[in-house]
Coordinates of C-alpha atoms and ligand atoms in Angstrom, one line a residue:
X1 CA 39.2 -46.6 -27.0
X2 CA 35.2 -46.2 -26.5
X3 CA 35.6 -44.5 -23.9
X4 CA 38.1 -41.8 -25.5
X5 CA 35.8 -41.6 -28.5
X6 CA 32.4 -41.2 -26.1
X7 CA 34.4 -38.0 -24.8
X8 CA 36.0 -36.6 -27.9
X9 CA 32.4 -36.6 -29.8
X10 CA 30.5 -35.3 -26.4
X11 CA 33.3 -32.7 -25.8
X12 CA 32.5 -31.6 -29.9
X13 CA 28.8 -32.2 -28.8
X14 CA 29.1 -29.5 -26.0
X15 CA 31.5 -27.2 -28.7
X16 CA 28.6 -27.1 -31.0
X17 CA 25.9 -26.8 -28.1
X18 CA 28.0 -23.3 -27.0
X19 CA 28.3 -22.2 -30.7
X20 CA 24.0 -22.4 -30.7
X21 CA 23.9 -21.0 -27.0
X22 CA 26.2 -17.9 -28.3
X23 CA 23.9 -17.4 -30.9
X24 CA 26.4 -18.4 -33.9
X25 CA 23.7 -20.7 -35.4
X26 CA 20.3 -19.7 -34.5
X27 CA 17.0 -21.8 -34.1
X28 CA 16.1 -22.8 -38.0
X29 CA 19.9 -22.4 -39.3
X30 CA 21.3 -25.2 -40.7
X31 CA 24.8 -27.1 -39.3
X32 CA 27.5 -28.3 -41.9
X33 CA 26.7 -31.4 -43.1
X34 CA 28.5 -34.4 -40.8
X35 CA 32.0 -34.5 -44.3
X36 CA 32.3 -30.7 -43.8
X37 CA 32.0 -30.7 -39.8
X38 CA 34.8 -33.7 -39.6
X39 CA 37.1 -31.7 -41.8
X40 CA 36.6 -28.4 -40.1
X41 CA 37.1 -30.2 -36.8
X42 CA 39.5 -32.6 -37.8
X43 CA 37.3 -35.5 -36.4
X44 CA 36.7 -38.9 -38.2
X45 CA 33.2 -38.7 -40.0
X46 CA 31.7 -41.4 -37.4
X47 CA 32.8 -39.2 -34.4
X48 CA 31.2 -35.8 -36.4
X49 CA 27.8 -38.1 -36.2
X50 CA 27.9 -39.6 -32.8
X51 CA 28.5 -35.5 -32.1
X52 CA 24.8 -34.7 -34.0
X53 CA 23.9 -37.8 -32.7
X54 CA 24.3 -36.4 -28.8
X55 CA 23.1 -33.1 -30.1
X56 CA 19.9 -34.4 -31.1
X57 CA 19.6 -36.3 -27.6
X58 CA 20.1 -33.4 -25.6
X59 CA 17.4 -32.0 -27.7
X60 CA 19.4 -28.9 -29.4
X61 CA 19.0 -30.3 -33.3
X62 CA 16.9 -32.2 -35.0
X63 CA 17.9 -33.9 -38.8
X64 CA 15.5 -33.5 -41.3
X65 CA 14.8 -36.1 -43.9
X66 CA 17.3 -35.8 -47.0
X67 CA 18.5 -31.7 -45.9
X68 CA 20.2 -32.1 -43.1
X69 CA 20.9 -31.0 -39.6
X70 CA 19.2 -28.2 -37.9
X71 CA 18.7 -25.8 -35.1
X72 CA 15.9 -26.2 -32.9
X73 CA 13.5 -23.8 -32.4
X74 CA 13.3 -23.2 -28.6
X75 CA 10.0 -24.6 -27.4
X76 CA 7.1 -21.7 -29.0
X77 CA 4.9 -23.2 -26.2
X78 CA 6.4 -21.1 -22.9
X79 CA 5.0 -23.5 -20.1
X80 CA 2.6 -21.9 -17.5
X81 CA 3.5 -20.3 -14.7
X82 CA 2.2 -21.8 -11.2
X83 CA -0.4 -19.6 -9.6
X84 CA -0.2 -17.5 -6.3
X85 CA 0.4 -19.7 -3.1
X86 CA -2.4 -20.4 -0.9
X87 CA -0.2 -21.6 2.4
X88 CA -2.0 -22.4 5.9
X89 CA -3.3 -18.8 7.6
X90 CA -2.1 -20.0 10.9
X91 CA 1.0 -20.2 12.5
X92 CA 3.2 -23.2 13.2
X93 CA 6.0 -24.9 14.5
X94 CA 8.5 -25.5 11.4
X95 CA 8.5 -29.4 10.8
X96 CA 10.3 -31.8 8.1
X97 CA 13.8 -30.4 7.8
X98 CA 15.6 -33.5 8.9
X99 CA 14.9 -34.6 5.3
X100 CA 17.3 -31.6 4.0
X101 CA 20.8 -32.7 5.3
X102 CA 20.5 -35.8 4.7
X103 CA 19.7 -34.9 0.7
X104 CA 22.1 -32.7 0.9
X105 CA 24.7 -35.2 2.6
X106 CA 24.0 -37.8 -0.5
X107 CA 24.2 -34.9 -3.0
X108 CA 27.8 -34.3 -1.9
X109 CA 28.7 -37.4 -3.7
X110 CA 30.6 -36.1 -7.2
X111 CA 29.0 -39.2 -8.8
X112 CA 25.7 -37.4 -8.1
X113 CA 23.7 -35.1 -10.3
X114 CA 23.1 -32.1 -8.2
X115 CA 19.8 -30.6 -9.1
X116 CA 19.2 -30.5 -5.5
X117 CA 21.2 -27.7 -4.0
X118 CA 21.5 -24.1 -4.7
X119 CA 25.2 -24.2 -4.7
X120 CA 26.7 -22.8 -8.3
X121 CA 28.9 -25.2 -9.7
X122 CA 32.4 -23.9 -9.3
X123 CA 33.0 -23.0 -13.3
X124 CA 30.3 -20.5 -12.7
X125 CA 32.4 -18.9 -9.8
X126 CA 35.9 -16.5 -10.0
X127 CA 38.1 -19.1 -8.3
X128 CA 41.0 -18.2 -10.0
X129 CA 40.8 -14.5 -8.9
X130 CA 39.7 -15.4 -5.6
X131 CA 42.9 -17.5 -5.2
X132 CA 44.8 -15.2 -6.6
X133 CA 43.5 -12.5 -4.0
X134 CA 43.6 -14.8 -1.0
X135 CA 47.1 -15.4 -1.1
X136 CA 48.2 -12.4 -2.2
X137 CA 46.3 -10.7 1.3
X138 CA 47.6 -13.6 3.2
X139 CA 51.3 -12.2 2.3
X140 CA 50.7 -8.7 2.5
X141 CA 49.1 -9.3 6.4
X142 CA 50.7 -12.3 7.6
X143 CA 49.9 -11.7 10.7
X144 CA 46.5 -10.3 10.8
X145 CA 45.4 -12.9 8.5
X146 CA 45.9 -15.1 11.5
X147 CA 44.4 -13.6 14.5
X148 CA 40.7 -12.7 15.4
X149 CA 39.1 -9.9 13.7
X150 CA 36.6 -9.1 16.1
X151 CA 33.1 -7.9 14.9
X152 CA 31.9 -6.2 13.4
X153 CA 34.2 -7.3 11.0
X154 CA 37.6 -5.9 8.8
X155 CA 37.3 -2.4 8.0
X156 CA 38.3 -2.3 4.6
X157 CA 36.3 -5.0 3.5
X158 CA 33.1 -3.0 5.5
X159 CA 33.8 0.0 3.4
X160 CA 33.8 -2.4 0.8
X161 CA 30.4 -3.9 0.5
X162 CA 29.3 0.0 2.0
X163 CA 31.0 1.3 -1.3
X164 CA 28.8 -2.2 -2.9
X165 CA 25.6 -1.6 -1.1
X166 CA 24.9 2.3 -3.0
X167 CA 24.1 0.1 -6.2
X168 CA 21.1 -1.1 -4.1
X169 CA 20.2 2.3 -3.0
X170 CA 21.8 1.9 0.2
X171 CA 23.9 4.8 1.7
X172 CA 25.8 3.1 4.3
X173 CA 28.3 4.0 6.8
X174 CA 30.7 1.1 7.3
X175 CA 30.3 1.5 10.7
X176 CA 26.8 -0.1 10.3
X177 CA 27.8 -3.2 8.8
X178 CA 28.8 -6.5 10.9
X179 CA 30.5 -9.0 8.8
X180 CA 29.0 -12.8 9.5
X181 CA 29.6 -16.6 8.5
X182 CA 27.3 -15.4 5.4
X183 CA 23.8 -14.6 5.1
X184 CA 22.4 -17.7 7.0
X185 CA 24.5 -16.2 10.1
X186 CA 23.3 -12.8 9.1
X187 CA 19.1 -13.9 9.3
X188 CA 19.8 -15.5 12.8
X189 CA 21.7 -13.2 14.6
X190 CA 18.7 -10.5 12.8
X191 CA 15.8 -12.7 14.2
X192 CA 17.7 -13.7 17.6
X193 CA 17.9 -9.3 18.2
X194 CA 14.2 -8.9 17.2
X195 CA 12.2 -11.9 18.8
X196 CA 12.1 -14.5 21.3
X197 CA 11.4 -18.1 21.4
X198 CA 7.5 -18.5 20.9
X199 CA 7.0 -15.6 18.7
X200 CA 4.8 -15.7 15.3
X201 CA 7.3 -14.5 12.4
X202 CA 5.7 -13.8 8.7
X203 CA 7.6 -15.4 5.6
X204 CA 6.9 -16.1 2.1
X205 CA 5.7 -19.6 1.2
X206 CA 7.5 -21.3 -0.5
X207 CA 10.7 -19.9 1.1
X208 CA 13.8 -21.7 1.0
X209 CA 14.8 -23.9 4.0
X210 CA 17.8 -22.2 5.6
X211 CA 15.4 -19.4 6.7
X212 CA 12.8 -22.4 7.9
X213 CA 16.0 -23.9 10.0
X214 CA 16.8 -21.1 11.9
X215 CA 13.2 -20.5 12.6
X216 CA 12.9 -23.8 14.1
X217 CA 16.7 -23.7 15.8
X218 CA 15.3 -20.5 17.5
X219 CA 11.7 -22.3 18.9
X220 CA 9.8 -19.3 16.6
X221 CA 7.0 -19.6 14.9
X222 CA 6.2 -19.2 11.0
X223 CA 3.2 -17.6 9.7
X224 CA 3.5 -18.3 6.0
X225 CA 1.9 -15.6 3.7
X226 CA 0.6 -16.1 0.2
X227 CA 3.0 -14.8 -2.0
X228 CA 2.9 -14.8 -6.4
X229 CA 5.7 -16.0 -8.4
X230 CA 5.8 -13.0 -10.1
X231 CA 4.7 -10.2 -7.7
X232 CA 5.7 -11.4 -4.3
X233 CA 4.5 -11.4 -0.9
X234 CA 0.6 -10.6 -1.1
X235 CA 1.3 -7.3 1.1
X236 CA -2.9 -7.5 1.6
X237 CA -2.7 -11.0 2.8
X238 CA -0.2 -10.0 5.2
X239 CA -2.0 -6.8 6.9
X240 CA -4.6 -9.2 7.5
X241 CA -2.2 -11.5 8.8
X242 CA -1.2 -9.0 11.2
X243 CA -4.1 -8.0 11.9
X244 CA -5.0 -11.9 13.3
X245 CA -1.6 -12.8 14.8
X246 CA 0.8 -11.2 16.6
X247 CA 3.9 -10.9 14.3
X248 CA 7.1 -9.9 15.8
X249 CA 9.3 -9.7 12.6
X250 CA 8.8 -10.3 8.8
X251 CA 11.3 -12.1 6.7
X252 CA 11.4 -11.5 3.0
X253 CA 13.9 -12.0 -0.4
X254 CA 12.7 -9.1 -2.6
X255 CA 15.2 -9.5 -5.1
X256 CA 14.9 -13.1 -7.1
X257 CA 14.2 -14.9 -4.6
X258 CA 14.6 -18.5 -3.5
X259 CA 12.4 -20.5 -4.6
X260 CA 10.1 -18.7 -6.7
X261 CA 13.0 -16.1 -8.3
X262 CA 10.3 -12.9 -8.9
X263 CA 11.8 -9.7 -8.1
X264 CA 8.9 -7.3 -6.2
X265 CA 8.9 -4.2 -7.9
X266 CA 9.3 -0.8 -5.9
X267 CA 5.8 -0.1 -5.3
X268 CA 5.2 -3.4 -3.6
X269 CA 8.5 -3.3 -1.6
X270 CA 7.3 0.3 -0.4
X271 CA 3.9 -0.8 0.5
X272 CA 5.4 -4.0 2.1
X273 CA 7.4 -1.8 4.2
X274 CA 5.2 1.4 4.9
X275 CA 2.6 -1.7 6.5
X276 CA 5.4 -3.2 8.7
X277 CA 6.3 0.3 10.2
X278 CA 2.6 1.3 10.7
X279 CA 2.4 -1.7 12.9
X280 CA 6.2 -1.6 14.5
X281 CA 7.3 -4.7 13.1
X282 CA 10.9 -5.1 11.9
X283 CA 11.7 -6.3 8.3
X284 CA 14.4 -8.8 8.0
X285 CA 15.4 -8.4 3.9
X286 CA 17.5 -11.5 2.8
X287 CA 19.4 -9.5 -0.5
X288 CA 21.9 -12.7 -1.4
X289 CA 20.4 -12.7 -5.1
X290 CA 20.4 -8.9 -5.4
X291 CA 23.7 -8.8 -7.6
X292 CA 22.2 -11.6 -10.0
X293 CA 19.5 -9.7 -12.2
X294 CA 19.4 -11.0 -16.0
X295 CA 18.7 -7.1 -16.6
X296 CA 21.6 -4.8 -16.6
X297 CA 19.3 -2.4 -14.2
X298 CA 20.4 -3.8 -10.3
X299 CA 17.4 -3.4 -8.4
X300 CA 16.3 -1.4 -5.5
X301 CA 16.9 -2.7 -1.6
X302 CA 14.0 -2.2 0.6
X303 CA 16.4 -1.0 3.0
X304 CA 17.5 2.0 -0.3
X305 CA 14.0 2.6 -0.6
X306 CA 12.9 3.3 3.0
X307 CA 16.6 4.0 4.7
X308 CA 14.4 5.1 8.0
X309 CA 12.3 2.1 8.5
X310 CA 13.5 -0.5 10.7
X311 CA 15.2 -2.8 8.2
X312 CA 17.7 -5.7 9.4
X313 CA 19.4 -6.1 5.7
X314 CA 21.3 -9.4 4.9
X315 CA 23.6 -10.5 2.4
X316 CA 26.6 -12.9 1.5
X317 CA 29.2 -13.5 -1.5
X318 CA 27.9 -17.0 -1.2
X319 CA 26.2 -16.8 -4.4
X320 CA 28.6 -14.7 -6.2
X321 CA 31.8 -15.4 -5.3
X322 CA 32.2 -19.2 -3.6
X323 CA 30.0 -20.5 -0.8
X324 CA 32.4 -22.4 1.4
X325 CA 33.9 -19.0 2.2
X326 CA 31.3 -18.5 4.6
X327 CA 31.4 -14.1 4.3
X328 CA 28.6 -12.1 4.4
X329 CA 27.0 -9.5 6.4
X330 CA 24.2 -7.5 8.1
X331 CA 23.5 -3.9 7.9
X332 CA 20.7 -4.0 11.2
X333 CA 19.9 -0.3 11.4
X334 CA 21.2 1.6 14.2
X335 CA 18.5 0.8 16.9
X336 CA 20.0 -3.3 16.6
X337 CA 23.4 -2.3 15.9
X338 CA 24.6 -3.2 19.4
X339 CA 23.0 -6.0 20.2
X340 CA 23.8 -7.9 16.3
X341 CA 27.6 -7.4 17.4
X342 CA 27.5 -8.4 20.7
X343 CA 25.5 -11.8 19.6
X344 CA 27.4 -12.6 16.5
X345 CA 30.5 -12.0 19.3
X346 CA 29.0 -14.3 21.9
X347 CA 28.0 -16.9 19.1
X348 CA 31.3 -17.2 17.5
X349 CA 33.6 -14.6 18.5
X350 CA 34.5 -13.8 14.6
X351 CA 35.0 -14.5 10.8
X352 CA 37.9 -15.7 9.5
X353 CA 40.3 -12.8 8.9
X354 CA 42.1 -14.6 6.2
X355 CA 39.0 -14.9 4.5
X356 CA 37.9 -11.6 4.6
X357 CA 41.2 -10.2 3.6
X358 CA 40.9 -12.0 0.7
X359 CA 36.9 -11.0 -0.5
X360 CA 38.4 -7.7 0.5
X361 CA 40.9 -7.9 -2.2
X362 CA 38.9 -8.9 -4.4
X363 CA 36.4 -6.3 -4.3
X364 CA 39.2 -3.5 -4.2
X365 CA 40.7 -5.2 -7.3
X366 CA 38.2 -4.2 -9.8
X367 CA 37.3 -7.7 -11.0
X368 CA 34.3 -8.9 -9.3
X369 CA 32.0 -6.2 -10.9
X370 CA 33.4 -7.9 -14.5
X371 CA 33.6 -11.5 -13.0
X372 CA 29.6 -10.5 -11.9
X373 CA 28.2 -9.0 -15.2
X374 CA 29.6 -12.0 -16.7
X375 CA 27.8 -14.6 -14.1
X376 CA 24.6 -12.6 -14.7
X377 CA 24.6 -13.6 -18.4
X378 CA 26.0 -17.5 -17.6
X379 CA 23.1 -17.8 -15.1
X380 CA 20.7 -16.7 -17.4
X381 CA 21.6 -18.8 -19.7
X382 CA 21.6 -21.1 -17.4
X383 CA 18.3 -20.9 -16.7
X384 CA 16.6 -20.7 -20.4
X385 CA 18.4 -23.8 -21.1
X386 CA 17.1 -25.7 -17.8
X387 CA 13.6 -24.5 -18.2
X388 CA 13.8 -25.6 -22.2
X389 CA 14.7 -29.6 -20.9
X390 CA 11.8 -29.5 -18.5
X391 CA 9.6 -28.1 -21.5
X392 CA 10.5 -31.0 -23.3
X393 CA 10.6 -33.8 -21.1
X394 CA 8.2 -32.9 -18.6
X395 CA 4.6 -34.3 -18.8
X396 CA 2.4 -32.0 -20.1
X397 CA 0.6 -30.0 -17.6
X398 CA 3.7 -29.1 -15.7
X399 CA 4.2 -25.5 -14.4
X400 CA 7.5 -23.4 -14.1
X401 CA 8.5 -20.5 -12.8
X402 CA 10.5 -17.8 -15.3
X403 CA 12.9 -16.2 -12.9
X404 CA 14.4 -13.0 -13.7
X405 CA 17.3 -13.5 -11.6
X406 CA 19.1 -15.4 -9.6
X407 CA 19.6 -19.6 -10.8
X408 CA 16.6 -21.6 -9.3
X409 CA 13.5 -22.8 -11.1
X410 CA 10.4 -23.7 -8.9
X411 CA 8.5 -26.4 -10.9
X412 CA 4.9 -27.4 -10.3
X413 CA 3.6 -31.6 -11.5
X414 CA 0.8 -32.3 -12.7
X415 CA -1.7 -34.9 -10.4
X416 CA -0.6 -36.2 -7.2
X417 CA 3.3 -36.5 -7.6
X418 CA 4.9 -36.3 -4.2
X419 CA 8.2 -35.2 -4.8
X420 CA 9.4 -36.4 -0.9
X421 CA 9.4 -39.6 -2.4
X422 CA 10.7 -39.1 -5.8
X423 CA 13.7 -37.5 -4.5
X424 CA 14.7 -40.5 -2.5
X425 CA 14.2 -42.6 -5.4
X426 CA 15.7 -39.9 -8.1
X427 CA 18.8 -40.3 -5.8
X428 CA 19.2 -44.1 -5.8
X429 CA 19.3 -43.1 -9.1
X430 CA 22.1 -40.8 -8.8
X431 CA 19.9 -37.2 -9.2
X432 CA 19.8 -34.6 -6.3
X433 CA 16.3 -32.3 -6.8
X434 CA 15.0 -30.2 -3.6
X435 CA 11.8 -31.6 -3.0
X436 CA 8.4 -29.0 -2.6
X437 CA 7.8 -29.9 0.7
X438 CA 10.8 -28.7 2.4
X439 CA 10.4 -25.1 1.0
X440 CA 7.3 -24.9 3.4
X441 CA 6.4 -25.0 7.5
X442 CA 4.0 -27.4 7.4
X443 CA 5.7 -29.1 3.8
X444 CA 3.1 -28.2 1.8
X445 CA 3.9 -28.2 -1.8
X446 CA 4.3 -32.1 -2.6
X447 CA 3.6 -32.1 -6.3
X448 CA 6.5 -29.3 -6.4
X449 CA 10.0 -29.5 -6.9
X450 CA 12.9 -26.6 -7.1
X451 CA 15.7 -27.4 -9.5
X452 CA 19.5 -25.5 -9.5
X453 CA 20.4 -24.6 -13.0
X454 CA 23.6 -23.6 -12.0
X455 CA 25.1 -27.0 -12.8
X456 CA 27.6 -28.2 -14.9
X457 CA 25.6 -28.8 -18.4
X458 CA 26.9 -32.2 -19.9
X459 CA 24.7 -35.5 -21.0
X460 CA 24.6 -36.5 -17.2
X461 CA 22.3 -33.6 -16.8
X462 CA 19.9 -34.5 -19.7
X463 CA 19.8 -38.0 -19.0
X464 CA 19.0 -37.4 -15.5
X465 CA 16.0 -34.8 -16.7
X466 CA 15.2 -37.7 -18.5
X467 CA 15.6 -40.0 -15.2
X468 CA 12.9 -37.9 -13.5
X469 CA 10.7 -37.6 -16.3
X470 CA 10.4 -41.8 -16.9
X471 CA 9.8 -41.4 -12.8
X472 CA 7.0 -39.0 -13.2
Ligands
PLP1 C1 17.6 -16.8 0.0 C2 18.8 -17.4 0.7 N1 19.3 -16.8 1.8 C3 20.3 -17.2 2.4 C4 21.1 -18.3 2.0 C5 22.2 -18.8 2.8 O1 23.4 -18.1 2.3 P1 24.8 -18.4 2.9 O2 25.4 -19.6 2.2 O3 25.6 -17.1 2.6 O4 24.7 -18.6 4.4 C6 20.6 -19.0 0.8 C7 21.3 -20.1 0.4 O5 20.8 -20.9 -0.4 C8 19.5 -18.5 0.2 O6 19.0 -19.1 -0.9

């Protein structure tokens, strides 16, 4: 009977919370008193209060003596942003990644609170269309569905993401697109055509892992570059860079990226590339979050800016449509075309037909460009409300990052937290969080911490923001 009660006044709770997040009562309105709410809701008056009562927890209300129940004001006080990056200036071996599978591992557990992972939580994804489209394409080509589909990849679903890819700037032919086992597939089989074990490759630190584990599963060698939440990769830290070490490629995630979520503006993505070709150096660009602006204006590719420059572009539907279906692609510029095929041939013959029948589908259908201007508003959301529980339970002095895109916030402590350490013990306590020092080479970034916002938003997640904030 608790129990049934606990849900009913968290599930009106959560009711109200979307009723504030839509805008219906704004920070300073009043709420109906708890009489009027349990007759509008047809609720018993106890449950309308233990509903206030979570409200106020999760911090969206606040009572005021004798008037009532009201709106929060969002926190006036934006918290700072962390400062540029000031990484080693040398390159190095990539070390500490063991630590990530085995977070990741734990995190699987549904019991779990996964702040850890940037993996959207399925109610932020279009399963029900994607089902819809996967079986339908599994009985229209029965058959095919079933078989190899060699690379580079099915043809309609290369014109596709070619037909996608103009929104980026990027006049494609489909011919010039390979379809992979998404982008992680796509930035090895790009850095296994452009460089060979022992060679110095340029990234932006932080940067996320994946990108750190195929460096180190290829025996390369980072050279992280200073790079701004806000602005990017420092493109003058780099020529100098260059000028010290010799750099055979350049990895980058212009568009919101992951950790740090700052999308370089056009100027800086043209300099960036204008000082890789003057020294012959290829630019891997890693576009996954390019869809996932919070403005309605989809920003430029490197690869649309400068469709001459040698530019390996990579991108996946992991983020947009459902990870586990393991589809995304490389556009590696004609000069690598032959060789990306041939290796993503020898390395695992092909995608999975059904699979890419079915994002095929999809895309032809119409509904993914709805399905995505909706996720660009949820994630944003998203977002605001994450950053607003750190601002409130975080100890004061903490840093965050304000993405404008993608789900991830990079968050900076105060004194000498080492956030290796607190995630092992956060997850005893049943909270994932993706600890600094994985996001860097040499795991620099110990009093740092990346949280998904992309979660599921109940009490769970408030508590355990509360968890981490008793730990800190
Ligand atoms: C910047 C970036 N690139 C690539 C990937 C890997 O994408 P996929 O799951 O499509 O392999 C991720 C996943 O977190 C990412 O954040």
């Amino acid at each position: 009977m608790l129990q049934a009660e606990g849900h009913l006044y968290e599930q009106l709770g959560q009711e109200l919370a979307d009723r504030i997040e839509r805008g219906i009562y704004r920070p300073g309105d009043r709420l109906p008193g708890v009489r009027v709410l349990s007759r509008q809701l047809d609720v018993s008056v106890s449950t309308a209060v233990a509903a206030y009562r979570w409200l106020e927890d999760v911090g969206y209300v606040e009572a005021r003596q004798r008037s009532g129940m009201y709106v929060r004001q969002r926190p006036t006080e934006l918290l700072p942003q962390p400062g540029p990056s000031a990484p080693r200036s040398s390159p190095t071996p990539v070390t500490g990644q063991d630590m990530v599978l085995r977070l990741l591992k734990a995190a699987n557990d549904p019991q779990v609170v996964q702040l850890g992972a940037a993996v959207p939580d399925p109610e932020y994804l279009p399963t029900a269309s994607l089902e819809r489209c996967i079986t339908r394409s599994l009985r229209k080509h029965r058959l095919r569905a079933l078989s190899y589909e060699f690379p580079p990849g099915l043809p309609e679903l290369r014109r596709q993401i070619a037909r996608r890819m103009t929104e980026a700037g990027c006049v494609m032919n489909p011919d010039e697109l390979v379809i992979t086992n998404g982008c992680q597939e796509a930035l090895t089989l790009a850095l296994r055509a452009v460089t060979k074990p022992g060679d110095v490759v340029a990234i932006e630190s932080p940067t996320f892992y994946g990108l750190l584990q195929v460096i180190d599963s290829l025996g390369l060698e980072a050279l992280e570059i200073p790079t701004d939440p806000q602005q990017g990769i420092s493109v003058d830290a780099l020529k100098l860079a260059i000028e010290r070490w010799p750099v055979k490629a350049c990895v980058v995630v212009p568009n919101f990226s992951n950790p740090l979520g700052f999308c370089m503006g056009d100027g800086r993505k043209r300099a960036l590339v204008e000082l890789l070709s003057e020294h012959g150096i290829p630019l891997i660009e890693d576009d996954v979050y390019g869809d996932l602006g919070f403005s309605k204006v989809r920003p430029s590719a490197c690869k649309g800016l400068e469709p001459r420059a040698d530019i390996l572009y990579c991108a996946s539907f992991s983020k947009t449509m459902a990870p586990g279906l393991r589809v995304g692609w490389i556009a590696p510029g004609r000069r690598h075309l032959e060789r990306v095929e041939y290796l993503k041939y020898v390395t695992n013959l092909a995608t999975s037909g059904a699979l890419q029948l079915g994002v095929a589908e999809l895309l032809e259908s119409g509904r993914y460009e709805r399905h995505l201007r909706q996720m660009r508003v949820d994630y944003s959301r998203a977002v605001t409300r994450m950053t607003d529980a750190v601002t409130r339970h975080f100890p004061p002095g903490t840093r965050v990052t304000r993405p404008s895109g993608g789900f991830v916030i990079w968050v900076e402590l105060p004194g000498s937290v080492d956030t290796f350490e607190l995630a092992g013990r956060a997850l005893e306590r049943g909270v994932s969080i993706a600890p600094g020092p994985v996001f860097s080479a040499t795991q620099k970034y110990r009093n740092c911490m990346r949280l998904s916002c992309a979660c599921h938003w109940d009490n769970r997640v408030e508590r355990a923001l509360l968890t981490l904030s008793q730990m800190l």
